[in-house]
PDB file of C-alpha atoms in Angstrom:
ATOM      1  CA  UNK A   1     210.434 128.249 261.617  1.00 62.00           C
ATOM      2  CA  UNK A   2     213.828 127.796 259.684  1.00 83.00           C
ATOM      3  CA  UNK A   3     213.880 126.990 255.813  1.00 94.00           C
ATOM      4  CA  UNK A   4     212.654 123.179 255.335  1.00 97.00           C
ATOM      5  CA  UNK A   5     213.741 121.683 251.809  1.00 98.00           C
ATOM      6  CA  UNK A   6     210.355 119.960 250.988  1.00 98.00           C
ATOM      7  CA  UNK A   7     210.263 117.546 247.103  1.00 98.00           C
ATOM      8  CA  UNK A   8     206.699 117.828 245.857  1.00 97.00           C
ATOM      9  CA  UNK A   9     205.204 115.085 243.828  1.00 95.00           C
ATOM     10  CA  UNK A  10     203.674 116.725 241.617  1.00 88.00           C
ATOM     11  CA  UNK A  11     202.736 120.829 241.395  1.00 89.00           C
ATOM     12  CA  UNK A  12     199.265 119.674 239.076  1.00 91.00           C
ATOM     13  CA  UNK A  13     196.987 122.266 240.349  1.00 91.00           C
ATOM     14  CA  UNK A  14     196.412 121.379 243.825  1.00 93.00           C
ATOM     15  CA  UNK A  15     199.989 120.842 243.987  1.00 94.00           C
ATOM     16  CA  UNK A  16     201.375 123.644 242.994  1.00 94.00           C
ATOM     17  CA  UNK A  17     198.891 125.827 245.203  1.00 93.00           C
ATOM     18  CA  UNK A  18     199.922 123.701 248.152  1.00 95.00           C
ATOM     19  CA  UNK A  19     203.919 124.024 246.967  1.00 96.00           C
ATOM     20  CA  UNK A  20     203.158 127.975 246.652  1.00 95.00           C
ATOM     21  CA  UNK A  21     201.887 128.439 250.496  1.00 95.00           C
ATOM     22  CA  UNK A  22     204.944 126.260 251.461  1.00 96.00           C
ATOM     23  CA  UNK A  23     207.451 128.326 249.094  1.00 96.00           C
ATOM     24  CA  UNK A  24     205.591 131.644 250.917  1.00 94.00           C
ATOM     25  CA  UNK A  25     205.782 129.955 254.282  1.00 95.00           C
ATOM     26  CA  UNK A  26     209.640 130.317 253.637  1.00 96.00           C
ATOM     27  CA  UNK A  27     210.307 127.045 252.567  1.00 97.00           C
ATOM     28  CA  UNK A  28     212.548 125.796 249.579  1.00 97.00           C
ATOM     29  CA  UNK A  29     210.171 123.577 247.465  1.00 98.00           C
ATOM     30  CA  UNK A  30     211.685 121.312 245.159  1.00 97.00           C
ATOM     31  CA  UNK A  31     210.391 120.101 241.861  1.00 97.00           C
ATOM     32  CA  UNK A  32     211.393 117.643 239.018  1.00 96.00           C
ATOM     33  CA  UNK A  33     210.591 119.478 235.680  1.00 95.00           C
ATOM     34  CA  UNK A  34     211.744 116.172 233.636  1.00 92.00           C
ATOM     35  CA  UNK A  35     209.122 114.925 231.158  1.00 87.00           C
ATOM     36  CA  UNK A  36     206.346 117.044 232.595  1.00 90.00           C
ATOM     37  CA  UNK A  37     203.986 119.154 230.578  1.00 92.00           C
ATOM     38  CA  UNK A  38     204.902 123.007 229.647  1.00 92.00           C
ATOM     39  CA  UNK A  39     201.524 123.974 231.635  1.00 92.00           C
ATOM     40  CA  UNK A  40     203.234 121.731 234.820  1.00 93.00           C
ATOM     41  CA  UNK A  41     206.350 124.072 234.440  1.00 94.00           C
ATOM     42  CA  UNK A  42     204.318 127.038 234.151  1.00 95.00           C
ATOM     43  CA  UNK A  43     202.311 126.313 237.419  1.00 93.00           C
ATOM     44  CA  UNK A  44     205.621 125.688 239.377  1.00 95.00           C
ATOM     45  CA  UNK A  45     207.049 128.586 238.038  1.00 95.00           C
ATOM     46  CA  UNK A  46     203.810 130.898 239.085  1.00 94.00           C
ATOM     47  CA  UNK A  47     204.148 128.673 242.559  1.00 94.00           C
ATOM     48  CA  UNK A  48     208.003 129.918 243.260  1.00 95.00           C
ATOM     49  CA  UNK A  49     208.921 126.430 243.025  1.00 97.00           C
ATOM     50  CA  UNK A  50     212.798 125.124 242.328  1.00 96.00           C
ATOM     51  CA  UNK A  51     213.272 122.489 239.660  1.00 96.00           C
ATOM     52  CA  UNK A  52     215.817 119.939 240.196  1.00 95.00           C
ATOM     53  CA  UNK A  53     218.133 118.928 237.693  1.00 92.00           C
ATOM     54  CA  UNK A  54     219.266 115.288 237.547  1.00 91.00           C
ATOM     55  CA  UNK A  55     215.704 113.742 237.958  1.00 93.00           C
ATOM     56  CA  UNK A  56     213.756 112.368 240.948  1.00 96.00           C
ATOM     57  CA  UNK A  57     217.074 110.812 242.476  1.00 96.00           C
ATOM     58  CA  UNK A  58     218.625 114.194 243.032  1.00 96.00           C
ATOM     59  CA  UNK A  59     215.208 115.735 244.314  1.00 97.00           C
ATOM     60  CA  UNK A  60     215.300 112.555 247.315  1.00 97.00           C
ATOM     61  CA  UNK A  61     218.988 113.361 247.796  1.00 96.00           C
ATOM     62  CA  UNK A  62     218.360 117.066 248.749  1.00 97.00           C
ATOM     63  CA  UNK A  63     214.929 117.227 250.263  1.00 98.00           C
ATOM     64  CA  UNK A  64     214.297 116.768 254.485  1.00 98.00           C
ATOM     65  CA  UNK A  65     210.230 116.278 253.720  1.00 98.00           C
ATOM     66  CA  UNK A  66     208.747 114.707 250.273  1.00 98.00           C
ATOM     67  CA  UNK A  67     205.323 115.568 249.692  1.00 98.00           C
ATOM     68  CA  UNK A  68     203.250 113.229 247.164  1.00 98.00           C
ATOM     69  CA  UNK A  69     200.197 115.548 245.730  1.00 96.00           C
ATOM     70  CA  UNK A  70     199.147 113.512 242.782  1.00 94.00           C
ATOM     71  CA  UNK A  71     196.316 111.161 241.191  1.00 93.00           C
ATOM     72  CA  UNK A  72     195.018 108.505 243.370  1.00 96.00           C
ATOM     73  CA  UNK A  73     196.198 105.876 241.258  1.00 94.00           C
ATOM     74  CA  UNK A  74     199.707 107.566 241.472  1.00 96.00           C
ATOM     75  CA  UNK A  75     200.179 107.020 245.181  1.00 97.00           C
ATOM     76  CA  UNK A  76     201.831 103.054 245.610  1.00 97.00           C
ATOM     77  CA  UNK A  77     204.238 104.151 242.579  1.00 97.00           C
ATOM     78  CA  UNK A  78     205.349 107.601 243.390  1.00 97.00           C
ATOM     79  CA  UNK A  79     206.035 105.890 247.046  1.00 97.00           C
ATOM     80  CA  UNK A  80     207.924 103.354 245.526  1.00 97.00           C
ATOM     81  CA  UNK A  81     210.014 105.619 243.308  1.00 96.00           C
ATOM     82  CA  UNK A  82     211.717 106.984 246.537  1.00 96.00           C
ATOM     83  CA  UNK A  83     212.891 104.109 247.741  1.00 88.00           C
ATOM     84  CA  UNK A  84     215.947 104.748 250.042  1.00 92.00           C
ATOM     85  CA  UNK A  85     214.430 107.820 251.192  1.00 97.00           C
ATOM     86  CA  UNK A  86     214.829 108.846 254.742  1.00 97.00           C
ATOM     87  CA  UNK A  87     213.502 111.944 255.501  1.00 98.00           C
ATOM     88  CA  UNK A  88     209.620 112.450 256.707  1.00 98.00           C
ATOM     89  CA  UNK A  89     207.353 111.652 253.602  1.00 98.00           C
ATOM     90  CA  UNK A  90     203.680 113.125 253.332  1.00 98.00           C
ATOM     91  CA  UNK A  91     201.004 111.209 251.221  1.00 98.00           C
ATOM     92  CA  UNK A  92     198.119 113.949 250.782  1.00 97.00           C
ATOM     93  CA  UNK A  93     196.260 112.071 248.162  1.00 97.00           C
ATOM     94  CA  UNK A  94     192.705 110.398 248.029  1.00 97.00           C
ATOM     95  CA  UNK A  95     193.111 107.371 248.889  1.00 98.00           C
ATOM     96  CA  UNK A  96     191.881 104.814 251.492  1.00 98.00           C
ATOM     97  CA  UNK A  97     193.002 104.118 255.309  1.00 96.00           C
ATOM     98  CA  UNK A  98     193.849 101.010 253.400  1.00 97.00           C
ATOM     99  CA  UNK A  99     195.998 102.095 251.060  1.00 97.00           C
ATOM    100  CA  UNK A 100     197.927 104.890 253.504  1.00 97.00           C
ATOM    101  CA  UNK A 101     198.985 102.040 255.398  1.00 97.00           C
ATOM    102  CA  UNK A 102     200.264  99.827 252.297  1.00 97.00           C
ATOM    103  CA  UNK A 103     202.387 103.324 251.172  1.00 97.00           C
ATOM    104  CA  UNK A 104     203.429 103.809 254.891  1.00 97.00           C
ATOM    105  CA  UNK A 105     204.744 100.147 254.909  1.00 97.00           C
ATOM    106  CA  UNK A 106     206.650 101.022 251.398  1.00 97.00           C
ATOM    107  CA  UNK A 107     208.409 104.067 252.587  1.00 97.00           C
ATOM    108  CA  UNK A 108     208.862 103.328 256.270  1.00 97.00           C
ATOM    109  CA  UNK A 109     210.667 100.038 254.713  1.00 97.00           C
ATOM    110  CA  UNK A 110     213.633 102.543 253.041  1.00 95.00           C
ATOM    111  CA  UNK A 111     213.646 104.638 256.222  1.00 96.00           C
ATOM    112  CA  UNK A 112     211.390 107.045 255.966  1.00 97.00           C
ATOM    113  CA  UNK A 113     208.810 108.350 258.506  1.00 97.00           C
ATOM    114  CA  UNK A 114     205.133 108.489 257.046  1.00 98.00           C
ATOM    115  CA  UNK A 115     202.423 111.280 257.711  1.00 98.00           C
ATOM    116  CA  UNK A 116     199.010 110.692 256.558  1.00 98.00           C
ATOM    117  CA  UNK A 117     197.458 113.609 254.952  1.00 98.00           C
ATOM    118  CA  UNK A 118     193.684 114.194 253.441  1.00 97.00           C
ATOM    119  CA  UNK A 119     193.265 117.531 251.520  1.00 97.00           C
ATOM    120  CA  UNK A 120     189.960 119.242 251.559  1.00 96.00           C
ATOM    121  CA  UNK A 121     188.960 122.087 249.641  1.00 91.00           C
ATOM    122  CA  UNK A 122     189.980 124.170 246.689  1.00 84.00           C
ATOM    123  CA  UNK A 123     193.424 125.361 245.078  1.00 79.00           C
ATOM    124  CA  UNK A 124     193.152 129.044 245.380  1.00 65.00           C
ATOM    125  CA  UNK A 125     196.219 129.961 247.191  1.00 72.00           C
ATOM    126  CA  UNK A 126     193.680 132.197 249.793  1.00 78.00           C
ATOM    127  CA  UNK A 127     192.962 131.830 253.753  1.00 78.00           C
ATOM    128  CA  UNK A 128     190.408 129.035 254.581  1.00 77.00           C
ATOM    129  CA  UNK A 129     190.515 127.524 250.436  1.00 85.00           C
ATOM    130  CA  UNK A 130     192.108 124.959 251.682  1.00 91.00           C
ATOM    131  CA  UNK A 131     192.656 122.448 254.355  1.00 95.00           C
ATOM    132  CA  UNK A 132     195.290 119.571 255.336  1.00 96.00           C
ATOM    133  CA  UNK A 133     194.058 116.944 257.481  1.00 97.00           C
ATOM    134  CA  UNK A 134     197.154 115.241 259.333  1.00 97.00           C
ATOM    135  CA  UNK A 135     197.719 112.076 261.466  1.00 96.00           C
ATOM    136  CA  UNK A 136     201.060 109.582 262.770  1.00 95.00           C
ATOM    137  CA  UNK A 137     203.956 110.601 264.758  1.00 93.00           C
ATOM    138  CA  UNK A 138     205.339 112.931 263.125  1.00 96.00           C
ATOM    139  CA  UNK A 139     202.381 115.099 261.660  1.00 96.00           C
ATOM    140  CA  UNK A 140     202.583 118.043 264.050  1.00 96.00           C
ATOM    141  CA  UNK A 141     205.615 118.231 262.272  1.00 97.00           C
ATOM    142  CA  UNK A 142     204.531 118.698 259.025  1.00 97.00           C
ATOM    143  CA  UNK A 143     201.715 120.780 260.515  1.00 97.00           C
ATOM    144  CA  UNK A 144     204.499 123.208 261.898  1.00 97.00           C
ATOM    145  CA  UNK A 145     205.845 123.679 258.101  1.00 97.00           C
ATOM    146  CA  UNK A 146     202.236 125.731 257.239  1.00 96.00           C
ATOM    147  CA  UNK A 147     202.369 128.171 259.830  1.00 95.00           C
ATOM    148  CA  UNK A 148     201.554 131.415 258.466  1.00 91.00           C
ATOM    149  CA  UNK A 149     200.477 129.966 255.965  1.00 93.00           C
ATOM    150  CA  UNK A 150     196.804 129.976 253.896  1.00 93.00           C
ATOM    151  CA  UNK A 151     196.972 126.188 254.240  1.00 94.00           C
ATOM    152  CA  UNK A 152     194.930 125.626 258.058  1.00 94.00           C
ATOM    153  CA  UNK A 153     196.877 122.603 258.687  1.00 96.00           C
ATOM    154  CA  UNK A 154     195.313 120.311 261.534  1.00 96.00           C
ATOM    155  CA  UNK A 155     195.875 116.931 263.418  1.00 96.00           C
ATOM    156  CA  UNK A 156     193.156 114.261 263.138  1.00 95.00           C
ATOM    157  CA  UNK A 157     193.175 113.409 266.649  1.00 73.00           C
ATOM    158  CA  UNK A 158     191.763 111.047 269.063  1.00 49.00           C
ATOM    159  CA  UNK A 159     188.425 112.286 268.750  1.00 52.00           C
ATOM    160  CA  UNK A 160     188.536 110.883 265.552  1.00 42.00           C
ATOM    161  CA  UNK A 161     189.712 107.425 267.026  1.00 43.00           C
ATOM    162  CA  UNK A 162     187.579 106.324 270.159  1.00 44.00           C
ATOM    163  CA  UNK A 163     189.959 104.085 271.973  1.00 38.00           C
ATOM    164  CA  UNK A 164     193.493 104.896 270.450  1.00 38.00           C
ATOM    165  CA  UNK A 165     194.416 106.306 274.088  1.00 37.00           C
ATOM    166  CA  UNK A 166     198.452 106.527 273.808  1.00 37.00           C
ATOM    167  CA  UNK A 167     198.855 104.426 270.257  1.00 40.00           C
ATOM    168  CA  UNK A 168     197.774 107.283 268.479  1.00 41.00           C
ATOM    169  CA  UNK A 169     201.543 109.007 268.708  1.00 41.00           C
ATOM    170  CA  UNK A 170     203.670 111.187 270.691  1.00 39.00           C
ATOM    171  CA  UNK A 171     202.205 114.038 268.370  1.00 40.00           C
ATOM    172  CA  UNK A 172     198.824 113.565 269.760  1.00 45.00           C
ATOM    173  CA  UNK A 173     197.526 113.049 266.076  1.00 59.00           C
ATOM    174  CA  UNK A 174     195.525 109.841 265.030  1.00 75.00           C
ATOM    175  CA  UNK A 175     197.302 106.995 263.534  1.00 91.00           C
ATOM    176  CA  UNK A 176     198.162 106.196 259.897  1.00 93.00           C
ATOM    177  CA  UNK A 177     195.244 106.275 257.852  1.00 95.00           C
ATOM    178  CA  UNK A 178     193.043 108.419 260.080  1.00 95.00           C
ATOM    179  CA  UNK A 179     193.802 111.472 257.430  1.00 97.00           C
ATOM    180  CA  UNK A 180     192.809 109.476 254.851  1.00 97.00           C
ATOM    181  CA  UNK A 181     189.688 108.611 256.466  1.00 96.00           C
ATOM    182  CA  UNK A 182     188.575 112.092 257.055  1.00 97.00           C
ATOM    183  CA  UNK A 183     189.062 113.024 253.099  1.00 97.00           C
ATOM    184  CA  UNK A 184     187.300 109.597 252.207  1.00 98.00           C
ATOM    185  CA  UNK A 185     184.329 110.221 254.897  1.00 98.00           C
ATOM    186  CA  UNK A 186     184.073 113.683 253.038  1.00 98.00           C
ATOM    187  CA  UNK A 187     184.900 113.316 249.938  1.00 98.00           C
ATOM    188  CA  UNK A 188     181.751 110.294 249.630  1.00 98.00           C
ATOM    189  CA  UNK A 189     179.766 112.479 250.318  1.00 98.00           C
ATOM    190  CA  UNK A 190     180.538 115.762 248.092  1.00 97.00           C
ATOM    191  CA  UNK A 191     181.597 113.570 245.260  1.00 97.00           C
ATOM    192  CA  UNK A 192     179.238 110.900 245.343  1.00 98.00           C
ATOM    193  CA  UNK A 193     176.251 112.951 245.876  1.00 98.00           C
ATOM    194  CA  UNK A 194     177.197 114.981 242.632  1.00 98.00           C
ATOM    195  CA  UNK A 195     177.490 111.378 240.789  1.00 98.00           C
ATOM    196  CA  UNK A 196     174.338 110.256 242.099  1.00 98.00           C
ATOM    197  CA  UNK A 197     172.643 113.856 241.020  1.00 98.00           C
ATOM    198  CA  UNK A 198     173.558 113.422 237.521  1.00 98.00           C
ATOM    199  CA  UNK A 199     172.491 109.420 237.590  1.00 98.00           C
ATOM    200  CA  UNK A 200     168.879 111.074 238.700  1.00 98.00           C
ATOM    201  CA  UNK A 201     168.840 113.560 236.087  1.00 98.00           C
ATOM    202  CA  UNK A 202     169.673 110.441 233.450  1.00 98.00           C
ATOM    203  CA  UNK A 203     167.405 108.559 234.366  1.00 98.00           C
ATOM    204  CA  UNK A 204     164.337 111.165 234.317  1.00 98.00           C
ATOM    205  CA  UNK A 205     165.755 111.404 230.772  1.00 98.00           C
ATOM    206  CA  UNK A 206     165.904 107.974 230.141  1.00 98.00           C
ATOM    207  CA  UNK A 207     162.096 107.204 231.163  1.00 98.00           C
ATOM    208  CA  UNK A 208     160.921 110.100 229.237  1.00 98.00           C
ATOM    209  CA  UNK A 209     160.123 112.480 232.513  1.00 98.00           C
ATOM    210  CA  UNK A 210     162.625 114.906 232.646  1.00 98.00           C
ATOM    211  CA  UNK A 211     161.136 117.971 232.360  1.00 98.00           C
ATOM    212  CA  UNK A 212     158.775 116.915 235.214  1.00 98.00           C
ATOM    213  CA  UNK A 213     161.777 116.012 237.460  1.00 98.00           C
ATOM    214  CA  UNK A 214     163.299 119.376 236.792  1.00 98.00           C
ATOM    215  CA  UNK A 215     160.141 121.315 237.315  1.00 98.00           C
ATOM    216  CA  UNK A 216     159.192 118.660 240.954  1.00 98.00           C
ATOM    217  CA  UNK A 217     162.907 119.777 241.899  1.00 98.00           C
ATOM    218  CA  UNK A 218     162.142 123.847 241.149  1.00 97.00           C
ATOM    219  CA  UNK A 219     159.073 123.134 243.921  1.00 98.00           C
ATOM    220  CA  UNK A 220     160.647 120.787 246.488  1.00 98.00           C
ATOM    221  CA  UNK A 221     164.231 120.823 245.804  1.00 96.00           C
ATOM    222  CA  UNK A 222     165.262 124.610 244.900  1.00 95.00           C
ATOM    223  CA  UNK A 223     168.822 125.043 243.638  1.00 95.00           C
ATOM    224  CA  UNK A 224     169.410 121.391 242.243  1.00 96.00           C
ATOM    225  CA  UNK A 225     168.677 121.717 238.929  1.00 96.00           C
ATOM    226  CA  UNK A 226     171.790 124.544 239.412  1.00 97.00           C
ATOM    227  CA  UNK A 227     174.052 121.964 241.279  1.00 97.00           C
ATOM    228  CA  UNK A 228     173.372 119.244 238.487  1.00 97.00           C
ATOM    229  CA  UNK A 229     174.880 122.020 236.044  1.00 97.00           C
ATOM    230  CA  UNK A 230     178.095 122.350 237.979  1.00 97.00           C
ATOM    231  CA  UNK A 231     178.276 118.565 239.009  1.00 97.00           C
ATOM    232  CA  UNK A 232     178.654 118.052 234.774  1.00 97.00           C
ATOM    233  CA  UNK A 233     181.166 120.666 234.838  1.00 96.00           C
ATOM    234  CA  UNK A 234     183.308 119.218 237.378  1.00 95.00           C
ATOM    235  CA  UNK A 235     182.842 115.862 235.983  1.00 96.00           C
ATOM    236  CA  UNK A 236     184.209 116.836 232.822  1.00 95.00           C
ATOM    237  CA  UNK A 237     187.409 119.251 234.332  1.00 93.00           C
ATOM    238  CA  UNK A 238     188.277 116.142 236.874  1.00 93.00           C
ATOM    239  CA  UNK A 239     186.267 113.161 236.391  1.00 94.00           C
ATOM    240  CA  UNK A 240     189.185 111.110 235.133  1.00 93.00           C
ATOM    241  CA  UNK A 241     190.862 111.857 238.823  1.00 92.00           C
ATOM    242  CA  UNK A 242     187.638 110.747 240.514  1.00 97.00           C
ATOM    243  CA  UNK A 243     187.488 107.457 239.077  1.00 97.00           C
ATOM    244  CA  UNK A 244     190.051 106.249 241.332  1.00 97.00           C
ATOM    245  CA  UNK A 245     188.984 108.302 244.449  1.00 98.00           C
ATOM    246  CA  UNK A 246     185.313 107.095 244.034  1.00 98.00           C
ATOM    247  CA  UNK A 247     187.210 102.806 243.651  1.00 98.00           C
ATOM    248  CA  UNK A 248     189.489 104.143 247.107  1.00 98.00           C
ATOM    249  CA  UNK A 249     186.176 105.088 248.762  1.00 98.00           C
ATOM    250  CA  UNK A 250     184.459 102.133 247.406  1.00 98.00           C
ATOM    251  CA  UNK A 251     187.500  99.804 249.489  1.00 98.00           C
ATOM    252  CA  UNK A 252     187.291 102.156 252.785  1.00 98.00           C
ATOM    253  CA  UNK A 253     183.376 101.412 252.665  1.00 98.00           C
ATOM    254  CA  UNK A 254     184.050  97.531 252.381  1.00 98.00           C
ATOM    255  CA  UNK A 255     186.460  97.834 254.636  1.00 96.00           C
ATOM    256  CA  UNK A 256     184.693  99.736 257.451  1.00 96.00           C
ATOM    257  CA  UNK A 257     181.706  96.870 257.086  1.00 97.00           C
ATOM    258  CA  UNK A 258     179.399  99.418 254.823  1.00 97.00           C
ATOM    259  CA  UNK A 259     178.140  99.070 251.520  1.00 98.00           C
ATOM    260  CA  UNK A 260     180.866  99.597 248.835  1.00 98.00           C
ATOM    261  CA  UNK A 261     177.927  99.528 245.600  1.00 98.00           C
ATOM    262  CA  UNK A 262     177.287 103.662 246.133  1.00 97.00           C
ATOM    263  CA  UNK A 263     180.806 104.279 244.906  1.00 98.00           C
ATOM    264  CA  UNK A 264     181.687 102.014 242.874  1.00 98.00           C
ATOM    265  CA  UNK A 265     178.750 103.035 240.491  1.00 98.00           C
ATOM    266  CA  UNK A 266     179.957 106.479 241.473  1.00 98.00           C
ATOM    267  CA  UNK A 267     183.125 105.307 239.923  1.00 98.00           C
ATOM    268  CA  UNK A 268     181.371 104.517 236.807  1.00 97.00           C
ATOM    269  CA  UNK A 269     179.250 107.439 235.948  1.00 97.00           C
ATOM    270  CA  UNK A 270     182.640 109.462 236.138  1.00 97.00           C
ATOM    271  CA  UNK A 271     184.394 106.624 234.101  1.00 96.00           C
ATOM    272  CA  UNK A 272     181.113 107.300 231.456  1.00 96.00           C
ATOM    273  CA  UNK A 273     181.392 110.992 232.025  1.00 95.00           C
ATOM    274  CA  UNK A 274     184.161 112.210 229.276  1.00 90.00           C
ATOM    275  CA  UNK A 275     185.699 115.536 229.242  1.00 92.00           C
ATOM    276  CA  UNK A 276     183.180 117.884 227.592  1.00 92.00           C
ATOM    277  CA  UNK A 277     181.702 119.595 231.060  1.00 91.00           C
ATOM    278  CA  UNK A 278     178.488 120.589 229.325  1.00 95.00           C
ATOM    279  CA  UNK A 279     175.326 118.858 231.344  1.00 96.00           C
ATOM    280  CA  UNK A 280     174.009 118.137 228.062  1.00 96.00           C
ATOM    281  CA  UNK A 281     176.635 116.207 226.778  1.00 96.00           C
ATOM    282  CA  UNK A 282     177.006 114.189 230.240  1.00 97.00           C
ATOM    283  CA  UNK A 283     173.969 113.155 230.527  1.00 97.00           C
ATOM    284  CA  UNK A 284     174.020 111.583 226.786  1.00 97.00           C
ATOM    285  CA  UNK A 285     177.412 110.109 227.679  1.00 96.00           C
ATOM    286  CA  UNK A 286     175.699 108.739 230.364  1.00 97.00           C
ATOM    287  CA  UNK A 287     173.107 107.115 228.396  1.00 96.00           C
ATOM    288  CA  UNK A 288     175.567 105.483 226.035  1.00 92.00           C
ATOM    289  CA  UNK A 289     177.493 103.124 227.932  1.00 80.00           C
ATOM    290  CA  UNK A 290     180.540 101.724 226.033  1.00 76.00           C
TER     291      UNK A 290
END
């Protein structure tokens, strides 16, 4: 398809690996370098991305699509920083049905047309690392900006959303905040199963029958012991991140009707986690609540 000016908000790593297959896909990807990091400007470098002088203004003057890639806790603001905006804005972060539709209200507000995006998987700019869950009017749209692509873009559709019949969009994708669903529905389950892992291992620790647990999971649970390790390590790299995205699928839970306790502890045994990765040092973070 023809060159598509696209903002990103911002190239962290998944970012910048979605910004790459755009930039590769032909597109011009936009980027504003002020007062981010030296390792931010190095990944939009690596990415082929364009940095905007004249700040965040200039980048919503120039860009048809803005895509917001960022911390959960980012999403409301970043959304309200582009106020005016009236091209088609993408929200691909972690957060709830919920809180897609309070960011769609935001940007719709100044003009803008809102796609609902969930991303699932892993930043390696390779075929089938990662994919971009769509949904709303104009997400066949955005869809059409990945093709040939590694990024399998795909519409949420009515499958997803027994009953939407025609509401769901001339697109055919599901409404606002059926994205977001997908990557909550997911994402409670890979993420909040590793939190609840390392809350088990803790606790075996904690009553003085570790060692037992680990050797009752070698008979009857082969491979965990193994997943706990890399559960600490990913808690350490990205726990901070998943603080909010457990809280978002804590509120998606309450407001489906389901429990919302699973991941709101979840929330807290990433909040305990720290930074240090080793399953050792987790697990005594763990045990020494603030």
């Amino acid at each position: 398809m023809d060159e598509t000016t696209i903002g990103l908000l911002h190239p962290g790593e998944m970012g910048a690996a979605v910004g790459q297959c755009l930039a590769g896909a032909g597109h011009r990807v936009l980027w504003v370098p002020d007062g981010r990091s030296s390792a931010t400007a190095a990944r939009a470098a690596a990415a082929g991305l364009t940095g905007v002088g004249g700040g965040l203004a200039e980048l919503v003057r120039r860009a048809e699509v803005i895509m917001s890639v960022a911390p959960p806790l980012a999403a409301l603001d970043i959304a309200r920083q582009v106020a005016g905006f009236g091209g088609v804005y993408v929200d691909a972060n972690a957060i709830s049905p919920a809180t897609a539709r309070e960011v769609a209200g935001i940007v719709e507000a100044g003009g803008a047309s809102y796609v609902d995006g969930g991303i699932i998987g892993t930043p390696p700019v390779m075929p089938g690392f990662i994919r971009l869950y769509l949904s709303g009017p104009k997400a066949g749209d955005v869809r059409d900006l990945f093709d040939g692509s590694p990024v399998d873009a795909r519409l949420v559709d009515h499958e997803l959303r027994a009953g939407a019949g025609a509401e769901a969009g001339a697109s055919g994708a599901g409404g606002i905040g059926a994205a977001s669903a997908v990557k909550m529905a997911y994402a409670s389950w890979t993420k909040g199963s590793a939190a609840l892992l390392l809350a088990a291992q803790a606790l075996g620790r904690a009553e003085g029958v570790e060692d037992t647990l680990l050797a009752e999971w070698g008979i009857s649970q082969p491979g965990l012991a193994g997943r706990a390790e890399r559960a600490a390590g990913s808690a350490g790299a990205k726990g901070w991140r998943w603080v909010a995205e457990m809280e978002e699928i804590a509120a998606a839970m309450a407001e489906a009707g389901l429990p919302d306790g699973f991941h709101q502890a979840a929330a807290e045994i990433y909040r305990r986690a720290g930074d240090d990765g080793s399953l050792e040092a987790i697990l005594t973070a763990l045990l020494s609540p603030p």
